[in-house]
XYZ file of C-alpha atoms in Angstrom:
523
model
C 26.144 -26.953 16.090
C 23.523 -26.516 19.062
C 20.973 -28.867 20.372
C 17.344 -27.614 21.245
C 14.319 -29.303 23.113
C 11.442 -28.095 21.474
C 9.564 -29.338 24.699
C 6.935 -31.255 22.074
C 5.914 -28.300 20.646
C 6.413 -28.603 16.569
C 8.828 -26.916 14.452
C 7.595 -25.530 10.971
C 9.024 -23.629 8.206
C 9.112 -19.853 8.621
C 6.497 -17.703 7.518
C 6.497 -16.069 3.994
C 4.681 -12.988 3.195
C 4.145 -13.519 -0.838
C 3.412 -9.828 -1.560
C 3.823 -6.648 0.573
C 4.174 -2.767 0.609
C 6.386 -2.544 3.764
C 5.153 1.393 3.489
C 1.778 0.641 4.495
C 2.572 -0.160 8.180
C 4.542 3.267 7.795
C 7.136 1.646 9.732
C 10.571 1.298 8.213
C 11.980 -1.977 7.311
C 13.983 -2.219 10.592
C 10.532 -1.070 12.589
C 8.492 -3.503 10.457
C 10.740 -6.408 11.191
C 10.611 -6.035 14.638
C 7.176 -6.932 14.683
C 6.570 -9.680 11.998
C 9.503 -11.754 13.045
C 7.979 -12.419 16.789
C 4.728 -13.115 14.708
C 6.998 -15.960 12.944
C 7.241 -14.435 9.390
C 11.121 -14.953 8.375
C 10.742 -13.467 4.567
C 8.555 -11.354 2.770
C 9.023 -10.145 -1.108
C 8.344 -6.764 -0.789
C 7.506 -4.432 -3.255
C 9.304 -1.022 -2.376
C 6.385 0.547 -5.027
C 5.586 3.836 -2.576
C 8.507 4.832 -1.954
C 9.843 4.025 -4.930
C 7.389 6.595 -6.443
C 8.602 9.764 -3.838
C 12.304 8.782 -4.120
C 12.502 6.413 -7.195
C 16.093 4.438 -7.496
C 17.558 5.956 -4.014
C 14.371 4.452 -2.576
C 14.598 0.877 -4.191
C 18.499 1.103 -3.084
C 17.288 1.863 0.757
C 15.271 -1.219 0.606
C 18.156 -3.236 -0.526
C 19.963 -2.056 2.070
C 17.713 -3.362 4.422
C 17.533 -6.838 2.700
C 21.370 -7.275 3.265
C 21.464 -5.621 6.711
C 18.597 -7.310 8.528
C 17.376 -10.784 9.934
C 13.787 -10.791 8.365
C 14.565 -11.927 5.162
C 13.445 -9.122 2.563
C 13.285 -10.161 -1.520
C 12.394 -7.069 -3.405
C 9.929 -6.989 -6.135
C 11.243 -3.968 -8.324
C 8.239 -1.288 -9.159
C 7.010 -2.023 -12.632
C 4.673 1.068 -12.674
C 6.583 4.028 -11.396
C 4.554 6.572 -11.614
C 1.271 4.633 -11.604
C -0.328 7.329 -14.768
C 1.928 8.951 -17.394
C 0.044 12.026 -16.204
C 0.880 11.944 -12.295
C 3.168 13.863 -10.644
C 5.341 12.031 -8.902
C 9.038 11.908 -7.535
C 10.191 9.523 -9.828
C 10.115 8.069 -13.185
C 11.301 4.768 -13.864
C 11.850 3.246 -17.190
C 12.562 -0.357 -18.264
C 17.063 0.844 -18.281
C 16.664 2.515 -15.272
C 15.087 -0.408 -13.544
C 16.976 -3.111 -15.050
C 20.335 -2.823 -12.697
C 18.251 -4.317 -10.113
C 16.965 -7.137 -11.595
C 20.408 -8.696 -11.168
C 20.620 -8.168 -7.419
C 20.614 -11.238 -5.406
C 17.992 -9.642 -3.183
C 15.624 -9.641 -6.425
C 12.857 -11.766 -6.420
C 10.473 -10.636 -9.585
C 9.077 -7.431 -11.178
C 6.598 -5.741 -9.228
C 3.177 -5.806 -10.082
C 2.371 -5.166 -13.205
C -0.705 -2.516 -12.667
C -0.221 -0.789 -16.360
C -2.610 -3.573 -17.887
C -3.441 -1.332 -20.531
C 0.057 -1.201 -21.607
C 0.503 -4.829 -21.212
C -2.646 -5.208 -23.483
C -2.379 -2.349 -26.218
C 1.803 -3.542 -26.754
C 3.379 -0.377 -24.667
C 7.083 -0.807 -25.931
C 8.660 0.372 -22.220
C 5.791 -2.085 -20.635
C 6.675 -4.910 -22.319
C 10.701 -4.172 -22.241
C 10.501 -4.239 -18.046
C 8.560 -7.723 -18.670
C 11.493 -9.061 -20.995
C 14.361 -7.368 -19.172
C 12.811 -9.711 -16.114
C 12.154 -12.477 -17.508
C 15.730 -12.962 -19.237
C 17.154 -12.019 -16.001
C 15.438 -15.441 -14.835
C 12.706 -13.754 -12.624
C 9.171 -13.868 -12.479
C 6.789 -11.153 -12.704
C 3.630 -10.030 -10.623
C 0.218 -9.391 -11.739
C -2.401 -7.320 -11.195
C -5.354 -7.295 -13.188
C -8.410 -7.099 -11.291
C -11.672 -7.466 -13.585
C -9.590 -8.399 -16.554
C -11.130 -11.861 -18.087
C -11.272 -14.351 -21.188
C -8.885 -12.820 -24.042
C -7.955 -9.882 -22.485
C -6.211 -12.095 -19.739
C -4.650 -14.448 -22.239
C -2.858 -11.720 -23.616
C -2.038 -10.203 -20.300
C -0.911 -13.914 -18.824
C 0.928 -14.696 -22.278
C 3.483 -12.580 -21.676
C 4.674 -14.233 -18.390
C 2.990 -12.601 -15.633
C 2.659 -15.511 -13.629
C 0.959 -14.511 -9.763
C -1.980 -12.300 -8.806
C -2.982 -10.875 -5.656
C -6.230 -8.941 -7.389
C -8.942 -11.238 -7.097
C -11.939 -9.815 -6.201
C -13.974 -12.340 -7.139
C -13.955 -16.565 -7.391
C -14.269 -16.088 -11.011
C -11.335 -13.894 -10.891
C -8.941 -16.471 -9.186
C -10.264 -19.798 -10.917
C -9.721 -17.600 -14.751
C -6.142 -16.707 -13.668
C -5.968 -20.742 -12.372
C -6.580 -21.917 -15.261
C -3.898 -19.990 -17.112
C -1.394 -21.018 -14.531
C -0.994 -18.187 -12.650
C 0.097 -18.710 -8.923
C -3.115 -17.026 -6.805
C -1.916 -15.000 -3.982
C -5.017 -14.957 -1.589
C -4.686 -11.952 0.220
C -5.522 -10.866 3.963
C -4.333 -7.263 4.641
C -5.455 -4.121 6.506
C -7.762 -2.605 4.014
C -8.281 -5.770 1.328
C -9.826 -8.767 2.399
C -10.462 -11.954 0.094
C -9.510 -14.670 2.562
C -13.390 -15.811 3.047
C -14.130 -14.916 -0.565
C -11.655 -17.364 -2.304
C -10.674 -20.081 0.163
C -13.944 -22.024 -1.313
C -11.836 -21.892 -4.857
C -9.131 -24.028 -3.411
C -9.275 -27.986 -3.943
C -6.566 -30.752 -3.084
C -6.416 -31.054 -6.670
C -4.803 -27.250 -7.077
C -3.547 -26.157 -3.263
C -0.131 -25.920 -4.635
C -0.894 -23.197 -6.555
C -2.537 -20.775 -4.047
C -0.348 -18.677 -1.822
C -1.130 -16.232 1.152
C -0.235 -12.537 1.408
C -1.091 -9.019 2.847
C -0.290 -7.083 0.690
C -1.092 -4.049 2.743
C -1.122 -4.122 6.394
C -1.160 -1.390 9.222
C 1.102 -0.968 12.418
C -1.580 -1.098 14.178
C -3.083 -4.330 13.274
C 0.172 -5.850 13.433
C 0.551 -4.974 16.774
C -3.190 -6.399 17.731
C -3.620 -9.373 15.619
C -0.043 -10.508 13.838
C 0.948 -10.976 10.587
C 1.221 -14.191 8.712
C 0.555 -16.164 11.685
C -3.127 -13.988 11.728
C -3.994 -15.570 8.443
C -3.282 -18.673 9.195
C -5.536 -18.558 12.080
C -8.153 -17.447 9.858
C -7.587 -19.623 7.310
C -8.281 -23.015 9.717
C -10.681 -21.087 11.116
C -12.618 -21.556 8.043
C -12.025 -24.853 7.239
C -8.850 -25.747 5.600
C -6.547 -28.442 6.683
C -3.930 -26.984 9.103
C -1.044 -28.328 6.847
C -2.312 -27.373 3.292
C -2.444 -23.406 5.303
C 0.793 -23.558 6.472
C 1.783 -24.950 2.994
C 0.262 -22.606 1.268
C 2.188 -19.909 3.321
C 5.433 -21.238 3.386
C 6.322 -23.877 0.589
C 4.139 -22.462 -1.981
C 4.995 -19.049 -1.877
C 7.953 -19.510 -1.823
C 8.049 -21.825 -5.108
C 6.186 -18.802 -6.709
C 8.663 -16.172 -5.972
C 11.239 -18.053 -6.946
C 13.196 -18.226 -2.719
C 15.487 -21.134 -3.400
C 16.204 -22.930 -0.110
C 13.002 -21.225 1.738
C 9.314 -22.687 2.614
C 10.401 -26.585 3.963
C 12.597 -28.401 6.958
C 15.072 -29.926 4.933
C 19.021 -31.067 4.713
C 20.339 -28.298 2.283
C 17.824 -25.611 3.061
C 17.570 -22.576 4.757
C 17.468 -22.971 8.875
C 13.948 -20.664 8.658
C 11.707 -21.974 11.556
C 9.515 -21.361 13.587
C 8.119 -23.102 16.958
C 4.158 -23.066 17.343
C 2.147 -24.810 20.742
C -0.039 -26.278 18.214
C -1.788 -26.019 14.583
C -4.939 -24.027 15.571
C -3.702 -21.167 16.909
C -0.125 -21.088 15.760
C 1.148 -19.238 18.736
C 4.982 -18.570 17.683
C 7.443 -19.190 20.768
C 10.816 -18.917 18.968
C 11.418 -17.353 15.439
C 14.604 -18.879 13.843
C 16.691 -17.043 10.115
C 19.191 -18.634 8.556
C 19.863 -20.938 11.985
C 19.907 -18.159 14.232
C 17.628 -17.212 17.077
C 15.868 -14.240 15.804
C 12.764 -13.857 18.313
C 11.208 -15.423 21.234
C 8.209 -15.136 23.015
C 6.773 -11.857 21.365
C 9.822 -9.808 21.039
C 13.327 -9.918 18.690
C 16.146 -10.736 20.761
C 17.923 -7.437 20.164
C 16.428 -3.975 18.663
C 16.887 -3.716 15.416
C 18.630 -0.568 13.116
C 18.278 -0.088 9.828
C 20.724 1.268 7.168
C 21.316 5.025 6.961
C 17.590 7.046 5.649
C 18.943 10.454 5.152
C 18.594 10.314 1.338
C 15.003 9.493 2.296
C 14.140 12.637 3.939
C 13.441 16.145 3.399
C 11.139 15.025 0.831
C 8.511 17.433 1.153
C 9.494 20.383 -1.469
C 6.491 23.179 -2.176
C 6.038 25.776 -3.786
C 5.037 28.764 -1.388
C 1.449 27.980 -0.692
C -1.102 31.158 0.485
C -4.775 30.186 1.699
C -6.166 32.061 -1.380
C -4.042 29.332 -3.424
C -7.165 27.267 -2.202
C -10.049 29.033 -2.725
C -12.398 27.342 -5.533
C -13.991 28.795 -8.398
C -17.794 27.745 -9.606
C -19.342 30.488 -11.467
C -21.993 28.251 -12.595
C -23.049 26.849 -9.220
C -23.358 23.483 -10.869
C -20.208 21.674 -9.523
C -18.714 17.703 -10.227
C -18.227 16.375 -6.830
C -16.210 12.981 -5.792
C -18.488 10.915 -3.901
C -17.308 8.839 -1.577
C -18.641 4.539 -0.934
C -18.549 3.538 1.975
C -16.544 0.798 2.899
C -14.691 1.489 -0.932
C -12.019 2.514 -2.795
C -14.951 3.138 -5.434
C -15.827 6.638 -5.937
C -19.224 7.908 -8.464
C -19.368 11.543 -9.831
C -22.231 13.840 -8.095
C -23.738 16.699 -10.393
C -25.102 19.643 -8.021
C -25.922 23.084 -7.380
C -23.637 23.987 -4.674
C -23.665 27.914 -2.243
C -20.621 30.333 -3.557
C -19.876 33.507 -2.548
C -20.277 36.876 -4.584
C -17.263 35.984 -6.397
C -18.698 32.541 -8.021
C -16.115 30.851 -5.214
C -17.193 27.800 -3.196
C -18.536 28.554 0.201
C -18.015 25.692 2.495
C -20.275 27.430 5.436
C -22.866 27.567 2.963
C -22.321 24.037 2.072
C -22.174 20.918 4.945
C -22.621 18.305 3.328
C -19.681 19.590 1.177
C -16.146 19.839 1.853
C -13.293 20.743 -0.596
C -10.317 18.886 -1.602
C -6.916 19.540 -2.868
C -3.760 18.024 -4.206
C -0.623 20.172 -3.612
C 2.703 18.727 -5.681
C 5.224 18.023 -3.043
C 8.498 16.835 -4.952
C 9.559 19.414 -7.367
C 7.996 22.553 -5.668
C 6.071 22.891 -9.361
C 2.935 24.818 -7.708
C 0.602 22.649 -8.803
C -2.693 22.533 -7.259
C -5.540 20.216 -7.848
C -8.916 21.599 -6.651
C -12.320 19.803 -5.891
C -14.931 19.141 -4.106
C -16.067 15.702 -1.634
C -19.410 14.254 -0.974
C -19.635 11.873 1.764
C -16.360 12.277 3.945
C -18.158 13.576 6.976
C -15.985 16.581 7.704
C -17.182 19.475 9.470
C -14.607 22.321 11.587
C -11.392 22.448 10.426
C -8.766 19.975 7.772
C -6.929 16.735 7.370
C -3.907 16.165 5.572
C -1.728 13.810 4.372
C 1.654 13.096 2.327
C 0.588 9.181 2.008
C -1.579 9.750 -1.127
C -1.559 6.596 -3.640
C 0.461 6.285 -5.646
C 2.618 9.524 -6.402
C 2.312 10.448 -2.473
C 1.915 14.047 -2.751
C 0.226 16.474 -0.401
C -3.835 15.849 0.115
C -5.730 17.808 2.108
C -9.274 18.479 3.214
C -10.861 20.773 5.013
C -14.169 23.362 5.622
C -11.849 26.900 5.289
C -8.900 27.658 3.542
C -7.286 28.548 6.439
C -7.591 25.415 7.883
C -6.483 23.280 5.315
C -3.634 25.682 4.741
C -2.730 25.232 8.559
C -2.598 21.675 8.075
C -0.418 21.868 4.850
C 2.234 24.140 6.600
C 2.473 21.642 9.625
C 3.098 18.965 6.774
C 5.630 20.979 5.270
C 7.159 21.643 8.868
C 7.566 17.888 10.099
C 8.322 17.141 6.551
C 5.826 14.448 5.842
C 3.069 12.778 7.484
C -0.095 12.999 8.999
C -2.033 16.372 10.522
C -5.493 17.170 12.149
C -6.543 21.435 12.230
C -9.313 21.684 14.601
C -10.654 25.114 13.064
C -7.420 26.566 11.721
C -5.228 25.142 14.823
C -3.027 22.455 14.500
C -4.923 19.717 17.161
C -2.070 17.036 16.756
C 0.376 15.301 13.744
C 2.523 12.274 13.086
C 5.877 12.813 11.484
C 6.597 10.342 8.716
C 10.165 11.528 7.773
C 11.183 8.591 5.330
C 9.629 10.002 2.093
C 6.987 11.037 4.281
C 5.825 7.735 3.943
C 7.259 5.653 7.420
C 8.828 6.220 10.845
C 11.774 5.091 12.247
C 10.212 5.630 15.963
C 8.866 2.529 18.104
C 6.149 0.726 15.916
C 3.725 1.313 18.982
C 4.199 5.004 18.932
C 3.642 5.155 15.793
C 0.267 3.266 16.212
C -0.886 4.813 18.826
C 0.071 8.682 17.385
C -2.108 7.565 14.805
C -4.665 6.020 17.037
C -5.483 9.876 18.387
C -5.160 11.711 15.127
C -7.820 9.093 13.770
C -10.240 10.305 16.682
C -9.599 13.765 16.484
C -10.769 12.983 13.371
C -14.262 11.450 14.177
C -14.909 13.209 17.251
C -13.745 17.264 16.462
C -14.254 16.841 12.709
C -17.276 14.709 12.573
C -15.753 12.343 10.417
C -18.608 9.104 10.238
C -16.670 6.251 12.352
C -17.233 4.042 9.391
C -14.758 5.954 7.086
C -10.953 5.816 7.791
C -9.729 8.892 7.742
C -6.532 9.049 6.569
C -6.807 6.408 4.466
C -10.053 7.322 2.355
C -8.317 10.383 1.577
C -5.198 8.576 0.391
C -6.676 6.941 -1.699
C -8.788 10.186 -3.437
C -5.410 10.831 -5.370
C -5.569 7.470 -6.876
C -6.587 8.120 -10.908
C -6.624 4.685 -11.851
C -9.511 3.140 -9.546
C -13.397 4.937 -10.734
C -14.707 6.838 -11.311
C -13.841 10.682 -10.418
C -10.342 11.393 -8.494
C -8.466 14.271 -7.691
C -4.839 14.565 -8.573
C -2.004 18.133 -8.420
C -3.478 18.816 -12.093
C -6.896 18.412 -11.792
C -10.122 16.557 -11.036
C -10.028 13.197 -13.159
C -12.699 11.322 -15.007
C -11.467 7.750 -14.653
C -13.914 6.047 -17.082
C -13.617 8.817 -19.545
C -9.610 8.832 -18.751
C -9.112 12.690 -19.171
C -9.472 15.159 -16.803
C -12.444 17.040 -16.077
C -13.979 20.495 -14.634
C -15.264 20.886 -11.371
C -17.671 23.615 -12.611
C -20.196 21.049 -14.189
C -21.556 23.963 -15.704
C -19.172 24.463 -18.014
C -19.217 24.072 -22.267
């Protein structure tokens, strides 16, 4: 038993995170918690969906290890969609029996999101097994169904998905309302609804709105907070300070299911937090289970994280020459991914691009132009997905990556094939990460050794590595400042967002759902 003055400063519940990727901040768990627990966050259901996809169960078991091993209280949402396609390439495949052992973990809060929609929708028989498997193992599952509407989300909502995070719209949230789904409002890194959907919520239905991230970087952790940041944001815009801190405490935690979290009460977990006052929720003291966990910005003690080792070493090639690379387009007419700005949204560009005497794409010949590749990185299979990228900015060498949603394997970019070659070796070399080739030298790189997805080094090393790569980046590869580097090209692997990705078998029509030719010319 101890006795505290608070000094009048008031006591709240701790901070729950309703729906994260841990991966994102490409910190591990241990790294991760160091930072959000200062910030006040005490539990956060995390969906262990990257890595998951690199190292499938060992993966999901490393993040249960963490759960059990470390003060920030971690529920896991198992990965529903592992691989994200049928046709993807990834580390893992997980089916509804290999997936069910989890669900009866004590560390299990629900079933990940459940992305397949189609197979939700068209009856998939392993879709709708993972659904049942959770549900009779008395857990809830996740949604995510952005666009989906009217009958089509009656029959996705009728099956028990009963949260979403993927609103991009009012009309989105107040549809999945008023089929009693829990809305998630989220605040991360790279999505942003907070201002979008706060006007949808009403004293009438605040109990069923929750706050999450989702995604968010090291970086802006480090800056701005975590929880704590969108509760700021939240009163900022006008609603009450105790329906926010309701909605991110109480609420999600009544959604995901985290008996004894989200009040101050006899009975209930000791998860609290002190804040000066209600507007800017400055955290002083960060308390788990009745324990002193973090006080004035920092944890008491570092944190370490269960053993990794089956984590790393996950970058497996096939030998890889710079001709391997070089791009075929007799025609001349090619189909090139054109980037948004400011989106995950790509369109499909028909042009007449420069080639050599050979019919092979000529990047000198070509600035506005660069190419693109996938490279398989967990079987060493040797395939290699080739294409083309309009809008990306970059101009004197490559940048690669092994964080490429959602099977994670090698992309690269680049103006020469002996740049973006350089950059892939370095990957291969450091065994996951991030790399910049100014011309075909390696300029810098951040090693990412867990599934070549996080880092186990200080969170503002990590930041700050990154920090330089991203302007090498702008400044010796010309990449427009409005484009994040790494990230934009993460997310060119991604075959389920429009319209035209790239992926280690090919460039993909997403609205067709096949894949297509680069050589537009073509019967």
């Amino acid at each position: 038993k101890e006795t505290f003055d608070a000094g009048g400063k008031i006591l709240l519940p701790g901070l729950i995170d309703a729906h994260i990727h841990i991966e994102s901040s490409m910190l591990s768990p241990a790294r991760f918690a160091e930072l959000v627990l200062p910030h006040g966050t005490t539990c956060v259901v995390a969906d262990p969906h990257e890595i998951a996809n690199v190292a499938g169960t060992e993966g999901i078991r490393y993040f249960l290890d963490c759960a059990r091993s470390l003060p920030l209280g971690i529920r896991l949402a198992i990965p529903s969609c592992v691989p994200a396609a049928p046709f993807e390439d990834a580390g893992a495949e997980l089916p509804a029996e290999t997936i069910k052992p989890f669900m009866k973990e004590p560390e299990t809060a629900s079933l990940g999101e459940m992305m397949n929609f189609p197979g939700v929708l068209g009856g998939d028989g392993d879709t709708l097994k993972k659904i049942l498997a959770a549900r009779e193992a008395g857990l809830g599952v996740d949604g995510h169904a952005p666009g989906v509407l009217g009958r089509g989300l009656d029959a996705y909502t009728v099956t028990g998905i009963g949260n979403t995070h993927e609103c991009p719209s009012k009309e989105d949230a107040l549809e999945n309302l008023a089929r009693g789904a829990y809305i998630f409002i989220r605040e991360g890194s790279a999505a942003k609804n907070l201002k979008a959907l706060l006007p949808c919520v009403t004293p009438l239905n605040a109990r069923r709105f929750a706050l999450c991230t989702d995604d968010r970087h090291a970086e802006d952790l480090i800056r701005e907070g975590h929880m704590d940041h969108i509760l700021r944001l939240a009163v900022a815009q006008g609603l009450p300070p105790v329906g926010a801190v309701i909605m991110c405490t109480l609420n999600a935690a009544e959604a995901q299911g985290l008996k004894g979290k989200g009040a101050i009460a006899p009975g209930w977990d000791a998860d609290l937090i002190l804040v000066d006052d209600m507007q800017n929720f400055t955290v002083r003291r960060t308390w788990v289970g009745g324990r002193l966990a973090a006080m004035d910005g920092y944890v008491l003690q570092p944190l370490k994280g269960p053993d990794a080792s089956a984590l790393c070493q996950s970058v497996r090639t096939a030998p890889l020459e710079p001709k391997d690379l070089e791009l075929a387009i007799p025609s001349g007419k090619a189909r090139v991914i054109r980037l948004s700005p400011g989106s995950l949204l790509t369109s499909s560009l028909i042009c007449d691009v420069a080639c050599d005497s050979e019919g092979r794409f000529a990047p000198e010949k070509n600035p506005e132009i660069c190419q693109v590749a996938v490279i398989e990185r967990h079987k060493a299979s040797g395939k290699i997905g080739l294409g083309l990228l309009a809008g990306y900015g970059l101009r004197g060498g490559a940048i690669a990556c092994t964080i490429a949603h959602d099977s994670h394997n090698i992309v690269v970019a680049g103006d020469s094939k002996a740049a973006m070659h350089a950059a892939v070796e370095e990957l291969i070399r450091i065994q996951g990460g991030c790399a910049v080739c100014v011309g075909s030298r390696v300029a810098g790189s951040l090693p990412l050794p867990l599934g070549g997805l996080m880092s186990e080094d200080d969170p503002r090393k990590v930041s700050q590595t990154l920090a330089k790569l991203n302007s090498l980046a702008h400044e010796a590869l010309h990449i427009p400042q409005d484009v994040d580097p790494f990230m934009t090209l993460s997310f060119m692997a991604l075959p389920v967002i429009p319209s035209l990705k790239i992926t280690a078998r090919g460039l993909f029509d997403v609205d067709r759902f096949t894949f297509t030719s680069v050589d537009a010319g073509k019967a």
